[in-house]
Coordinates of C-alpha atoms in Angstrom, one line a residue:
M1 CA -28.6 39.9 -21.7
H2 CA -28.8 43.6 -22.3
D3 CA -32.6 43.6 -21.9
V4 CA -32.2 41.7 -18.6
V5 CA -29.7 44.2 -17.2
Q6 CA -31.5 47.3 -18.4
N7 CA -34.8 46.0 -16.9
Y8 CA -33.1 45.1 -13.6
Y9 CA -31.2 48.4 -13.1
G10 CA -33.7 50.6 -14.8
K11 CA -37.0 49.3 -13.4
E12 CA -36.6 46.5 -10.9
L13 CA -34.2 48.4 -8.6
Q14 CA -35.3 51.8 -7.2
G15 CA -32.4 52.2 -4.8
T16 CA -29.3 50.6 -3.3
D17 CA -31.4 48.8 -0.6
D18 CA -33.2 46.8 -3.3
L19 CA -30.1 44.7 -4.1
K20 CA -30.3 41.2 -2.7
T21 CA -26.5 40.7 -2.3
S22 CA -23.4 42.8 -1.7
A23 CA -21.7 41.5 -4.9
C24 CA -22.1 44.8 -6.7
C25 CA -20.0 46.5 -4.1
D26 CA -16.2 46.9 -4.6
I27 CA -14.1 45.6 -1.7
S28 CA -12.3 48.8 -0.8
N29 CA -12.8 50.4 2.6
M30 CA -13.2 54.0 1.5
P31 CA -10.4 56.1 3.0
E32 CA -11.4 59.1 5.1
W33 CA -10.0 61.7 2.6
L34 CA -12.5 60.5 -0.1
K35 CA -15.6 60.8 2.0
P36 CA -15.9 64.6 1.7
L37 CA -16.2 64.1 -2.1
L38 CA -19.4 62.2 -1.7
A39 CA -20.9 64.9 0.5
N40 CA -20.7 67.2 -2.6
I41 CA -22.8 64.8 -4.7
H42 CA -26.6 65.1 -5.1
D43 CA -28.7 62.9 -2.9
E44 CA -30.6 61.3 -5.7
V45 CA -27.4 60.4 -7.5
L46 CA -26.2 58.6 -4.4
S47 CA -29.5 56.8 -3.7
R48 CA -29.7 55.5 -7.3
Y49 CA -26.2 54.2 -7.2
Y50 CA -26.1 50.4 -7.0
G51 CA -22.7 49.8 -5.5
C52 CA -20.4 50.8 -2.6
G53 CA -16.8 51.9 -2.1
L54 CA -15.2 53.9 -4.8
V55 CA -12.9 52.7 -7.6
C56 CA -10.2 55.3 -7.3
P57 CA -6.5 55.0 -7.9
A58 CA -4.0 57.6 -6.9
L59 CA -2.7 60.6 -8.8
L60 CA -5.7 61.7 -10.9
E61 CA -5.3 65.5 -11.1
G62 CA -5.5 66.6 -14.8
C63 CA -6.3 63.1 -16.0
R64 CA -8.8 62.1 -18.6
I65 CA -10.9 59.2 -17.2
L66 CA -13.5 56.9 -18.7
D67 CA -16.0 55.2 -16.4
L68 CA -17.6 52.1 -17.8
G69 CA -21.1 51.5 -16.6
S70 CA -21.4 54.9 -14.9
G71 CA -25.0 54.4 -13.8
S72 CA -26.4 57.4 -11.9
G73 CA -23.0 59.1 -12.1
R74 CA -21.8 58.8 -8.5
D75 CA -18.3 57.8 -9.4
V76 CA -18.1 60.2 -12.3
Y77 CA -18.9 63.1 -10.0
A78 CA -16.5 61.9 -7.3
L79 CA -13.7 61.5 -9.9
A80 CA -14.5 64.9 -11.4
Q81 CA -13.4 66.5 -8.2
L82 CA -10.1 64.6 -8.2
V83 CA -9.1 65.3 -11.8
G84 CA -10.0 69.0 -11.2
E85 CA -10.8 71.6 -13.8
S86 CA -7.9 70.6 -16.1
G87 CA -9.2 67.0 -16.2
H88 CA -12.3 65.3 -17.7
V89 CA -14.4 62.3 -16.8
V90 CA -16.6 60.5 -19.4
G91 CA -19.3 58.1 -18.1
V92 CA -20.8 55.5 -20.4
D93 CA -24.0 53.6 -19.5
M94 CA -26.7 51.7 -21.4
T95 CA -29.6 52.3 -19.0
D96 CA -31.8 55.3 -19.8
E97 CA -33.2 55.7 -16.3
Q98 CA -29.7 55.8 -14.8
L99 CA -28.4 58.2 -17.3
A100 CA -31.4 60.5 -16.8
V101 CA -30.5 60.8 -13.1
A102 CA -26.9 61.6 -13.9
K103 CA -27.7 64.2 -16.5
E104 CA -30.5 65.8 -14.5
H105 CA -28.1 66.9 -11.8
Q106 CA -25.2 67.9 -13.9
A107 CA -25.9 71.6 -13.5
Y108 CA -26.1 71.1 -9.7
H109 CA -22.5 69.7 -9.7
V110 CA -21.2 72.4 -12.0
E111 CA -22.3 75.0 -9.4
K112 CA -21.0 72.8 -6.6
F113 CA -17.6 72.3 -8.1
G114 CA -17.2 75.5 -9.9
Y115 CA -16.4 73.9 -13.3
D116 CA -18.0 71.5 -15.8
N117 CA -15.7 68.6 -16.6
V118 CA -18.0 65.6 -17.1
T119 CA -19.8 64.0 -20.1
F120 CA -22.3 61.2 -20.1
L121 CA -22.8 59.0 -23.1
H122 CA -25.5 56.3 -23.8
G123 CA -23.8 53.2 -25.1
Y124 CA -22.7 49.6 -24.5
I125 CA -19.4 48.9 -22.9
E126 CA -18.7 46.1 -25.5
K127 CA -19.6 48.5 -28.3
L128 CA -17.4 51.5 -27.4
D129 CA -16.2 51.7 -31.0
E130 CA -19.7 53.0 -31.8
L131 CA -19.1 56.1 -29.6
D132 CA -17.0 59.1 -30.6
L133 CA -14.0 58.2 -28.5
A134 CA -10.6 58.6 -30.0
D135 CA -8.0 55.8 -29.7
G136 CA -5.4 56.4 -27.0
S137 CA -7.4 59.3 -25.5
F138 CA -7.7 58.2 -21.8
D139 CA -5.2 58.2 -19.0
I140 CA -7.3 55.9 -16.9
I141 CA -10.3 53.7 -17.4
V142 CA -12.4 52.6 -14.4
S143 CA -15.3 50.3 -13.8
N144 CA -17.2 49.3 -10.6
C145 CA -18.7 45.8 -10.9
V146 CA -20.0 46.1 -14.4
I147 CA -17.8 44.0 -16.7
N148 CA -19.5 40.8 -15.3
L149 CA -22.8 42.1 -16.7
S150 CA -21.4 42.3 -20.3
P151 CA -22.2 39.5 -22.7
D152 CA -18.9 40.1 -24.6
K153 CA -16.1 40.7 -22.1
A154 CA -13.4 40.2 -24.8
A155 CA -14.8 43.1 -26.7
V156 CA -14.7 45.3 -23.6
M157 CA -11.1 44.4 -22.9
A158 CA -10.1 45.1 -26.5
S159 CA -11.7 48.5 -26.4
V160 CA -10.0 49.4 -23.2
Q161 CA -6.6 48.5 -24.7
R162 CA -7.4 50.6 -27.7
L163 CA -8.7 53.7 -25.8
L164 CA -5.9 53.9 -23.2
K165 CA -2.8 56.0 -23.8
P166 CA 0.6 54.3 -23.6
G167 CA 1.3 53.9 -19.9
G168 CA -2.4 54.3 -19.1
E169 CA -4.2 52.1 -16.6
F170 CA -7.4 50.1 -16.3
Y171 CA -8.3 50.1 -12.6
F172 CA -11.5 48.3 -11.8
S173 CA -13.5 46.2 -9.4
D174 CA -15.5 43.2 -10.3
V175 CA -16.8 39.7 -9.3
Y176 CA -15.0 36.5 -10.1
A177 CA -15.8 32.8 -9.5
D178 CA -13.7 29.8 -8.6
R179 CA -15.1 27.9 -11.6
R180 CA -17.0 28.5 -14.8
I181 CA -20.6 29.3 -14.3
P182 CA -23.1 26.8 -15.9
Q183 CA -25.5 28.2 -18.5
H184 CA -28.7 27.6 -16.5
L185 CA -27.4 30.0 -13.8
I186 CA -26.2 32.6 -16.4
D187 CA -29.8 32.5 -17.8
D188 CA -31.2 33.4 -14.4
P189 CA -32.1 37.2 -14.5
V190 CA -31.8 37.8 -10.8
L191 CA -28.4 36.0 -10.4
Y192 CA -27.2 37.9 -13.5
G193 CA -28.5 41.2 -12.4
E194 CA -26.9 40.7 -8.9
C195 CA -23.5 40.5 -10.6
L196 CA -23.1 36.8 -9.8
S197 CA -23.8 34.5 -12.7
G198 CA -22.1 36.7 -15.3
A199 CA -18.8 36.5 -13.3
L200 CA -15.8 35.2 -15.0
Y201 CA -13.8 32.2 -13.7
W202 CA -10.7 33.9 -12.4
K203 CA -8.3 32.0 -14.5
D204 CA -10.3 32.8 -17.6
F205 CA -10.1 36.5 -16.7
I206 CA -6.2 36.2 -16.6
R207 CA -6.3 34.6 -20.1
L208 CA -8.7 37.2 -21.4
S209 CA -6.5 40.1 -20.1
R210 CA -3.4 38.6 -21.7
D211 CA -5.2 38.0 -25.0
A212 CA -6.1 41.8 -25.0
G213 CA -2.5 42.8 -24.5
F214 CA -2.5 43.2 -20.7
L215 CA 0.2 40.6 -20.0
D216 CA 0.6 41.2 -16.2
P217 CA -2.7 41.8 -14.4
R218 CA -2.1 43.0 -10.9
L219 CA -4.5 42.1 -8.1
V220 CA -4.9 45.1 -5.7
E221 CA -7.5 43.8 -3.2
D222 CA -9.9 40.9 -2.8
R223 CA -12.5 39.3 -0.5
P224 CA -14.8 36.3 -0.6
L225 CA -18.5 37.1 -1.1
E226 CA -21.1 35.6 1.2
I227 CA -24.4 35.0 -0.5
T228 CA -26.8 35.6 2.4
D229 CA -30.1 35.4 0.4
P230 CA -31.2 31.7 1.0
V231 CA -32.9 31.4 -2.4
L232 CA -29.9 32.6 -4.3
A233 CA -27.5 30.6 -2.2
A234 CA -29.5 27.4 -2.9
K235 CA -29.3 28.1 -6.7
I236 CA -25.5 28.7 -6.6
G237 CA -24.6 25.6 -4.6
D238 CA -20.8 25.2 -4.0
I239 CA -19.6 28.0 -6.4
Q240 CA -17.5 30.5 -4.6
F241 CA -17.5 34.1 -5.6
F242 CA -14.9 36.9 -4.9
S243 CA -14.9 40.6 -5.2
A244 CA -11.6 41.8 -6.5
T245 CA -9.9 45.0 -7.7
Y246 CA -7.3 44.7 -10.5
R247 CA -5.1 47.2 -12.2
L248 CA -3.9 46.6 -15.8
F249 CA -1.3 48.8 -17.5
K250 CA -1.0 49.4 -21.2
I251 CA 2.8 49.0 -21.5
A252 CA 4.0 47.3 -24.6
A253 CA 7.3 46.0 -23.1
L254 CA 5.6 44.0 -20.3
E255 CA 6.4 40.3 -20.2
D256 CA 4.0 37.4 -19.3
A257 CA 6.1 36.6 -16.2
C258 CA 8.0 38.5 -13.6
E259 CA 11.6 38.4 -14.7
D260 CA 14.6 39.4 -12.6
H261 CA 17.0 42.0 -14.0
G262 CA 18.5 43.1 -10.7
Q263 CA 16.4 46.3 -10.6
A264 CA 15.1 48.3 -7.7
V265 CA 13.0 51.4 -7.0
I266 CA 12.9 54.0 -4.2
Y267 CA 9.6 55.6 -3.5
K268 CA 10.0 59.3 -2.7
G269 CA 6.9 59.5 -0.5
S270 CA 5.6 62.4 -2.7
I271 CA 2.1 61.2 -3.4
E272 CA -0.1 63.3 -1.2
Q273 CA -2.4 60.6 0.2
S274 CA 0.4 58.0 0.5
P275 CA 3.4 59.8 2.3
H276 CA 4.7 56.6 4.0
R277 CA 4.0 53.8 1.6
F278 CA 2.8 53.2 -2.0
D279 CA 0.7 50.1 -2.6
L280 CA 1.0 49.1 -6.3
D281 CA -0.9 45.9 -5.7
K282 CA -1.5 43.3 -3.1
H283 CA 2.1 42.1 -3.0
H284 CA 4.0 45.4 -3.5
A285 CA 3.8 47.7 -0.5
I286 CA 6.7 50.0 -1.2
E287 CA 7.9 52.0 1.8
A288 CA 9.1 55.5 1.2
G289 CA 12.9 55.9 1.2
R290 CA 13.7 52.2 1.1
V291 CA 15.5 50.4 -1.8
F292 CA 12.8 48.0 -3.0
P293 CA 13.9 45.2 -5.4
V294 CA 11.4 44.7 -8.2
C295 CA 10.9 42.5 -11.3
G296 CA 11.2 44.0 -14.7
N297 CA 7.4 44.4 -15.1
T298 CA 7.0 46.3 -11.9
F299 CA 9.9 48.5 -12.8
R300 CA 8.3 49.4 -16.1
M301 CA 4.8 49.9 -14.6
L302 CA 6.3 52.6 -12.4
Q303 CA 8.7 54.1 -14.9
E304 CA 6.4 54.3 -17.9
S305 CA 3.2 55.4 -16.1
R306 CA 2.0 58.6 -14.3
F307 CA 3.9 57.4 -11.2
A308 CA 7.4 57.9 -12.7
L309 CA 8.1 61.2 -11.1
H310 CA 7.5 59.8 -7.6
F311 CA 10.2 57.1 -7.8
E312 CA 13.9 56.7 -8.3
F313 CA 14.9 53.9 -10.6
I314 CA 18.0 51.7 -10.1
G315 CA 19.3 49.5 -12.9
D316 CA 18.1 48.5 -16.3
D317 CA 17.2 45.3 -18.2
S318 CA 20.6 44.6 -19.7
R319 CA 21.2 41.6 -17.4
H320 CA 18.8 38.7 -16.7
Y321 CA 18.9 36.5 -13.6
G322 CA 15.9 34.3 -14.3
I323 CA 12.5 34.3 -12.8
F324 CA 11.9 36.9 -10.0
A325 CA 11.6 35.0 -6.7
G326 CA 8.4 35.3 -4.8
C327 CA 6.2 36.4 -7.8
G328 CA 4.1 33.3 -7.9
E329 CA 6.0 31.2 -10.4
L330 CA 8.8 28.8 -9.8
M331 CA 11.3 27.1 -12.2
P332 CA 9.8 23.7 -12.9
F333 CA 13.0 21.7 -13.0
S334 CA 14.4 19.7 -10.1
Q335 CA 17.7 21.3 -9.0
S336 CA 19.1 18.4 -7.0
I337 CA 21.8 16.4 -8.8
V338 CA 21.1 12.6 -9.0
P339 CA 24.0 10.3 -9.6
S340 CA 24.0 8.8 -13.0
S341 CA 22.7 5.2 -13.3
G342 CA 24.4 4.7 -16.6
A343 CA 21.1 4.7 -18.4
G344 CA 20.7 6.9 -21.4
G345 CA 18.8 10.2 -21.1
C346 CA 15.8 11.2 -23.1
C347 CA 14.9 14.3 -24.9

């Protein structure tokens, strides 16, 4: 599939308007404070970027970031402004034409920003071990609708786990399906290039993440995708697609379920762009100053990551109260007591 993707993004597409669907867009409405960053980026880099939104978590200053499938470099140059002179952003892409655009304008951005803190590498995201990237060398890894294009998603996830520092984060947007995609659609070059037929069945993504050591994937945002091109819609039939942003933390002590240890956190309101509320994920909007009960995994995600200084932590994991209510999993046993009929039980 590499040849299909390289041809589609290197030769078939000449600009964002050539895309037939919005599947390659992440689902975030870009906040106002990010828009000035794009104004500093060269016009050709922007026009040759085949996505929208910006995959951008909070607290990036001084971080070392890896962008998988960096394309023309738009996200790299945006993130470079957020990490600042003390940080660094590495972009990896396999398409020569896209990398040429990114590199051609590197001097322009050095002059614009006042520092040089980006590197572009030619490579395949499922073969990151072939690049000179040290284990545990990145604070954050991002990707904007690219993993669906990889023929070996398990290899991508394994490399992400290896390259992240302890407490590091994989924050990325991609396309998912409500079922497994049949092979004849996977083989369709346009459906594949449009980020549709390479999409994972969402449950398989959860399994893949856990197999790679990311035991508690957190959904940040999502939206259903409408396939407006009638030819593509006819091919796809009843399959439903979704654009979603996930965050995965590299924390060894995470469990595969949300366990209740009676813990809580208090957000200090000290993250510049989030003074009133910190959104960890779709289900954790943590108001500043309020005691917020959390499961053990959420407690660790905040305490063992770059967010720790912005929270107060209450409790520890010395006691256990069962599954954490409201986290999507319930105890399977019936809790009503039925009078005995005198019949023997079974094991």
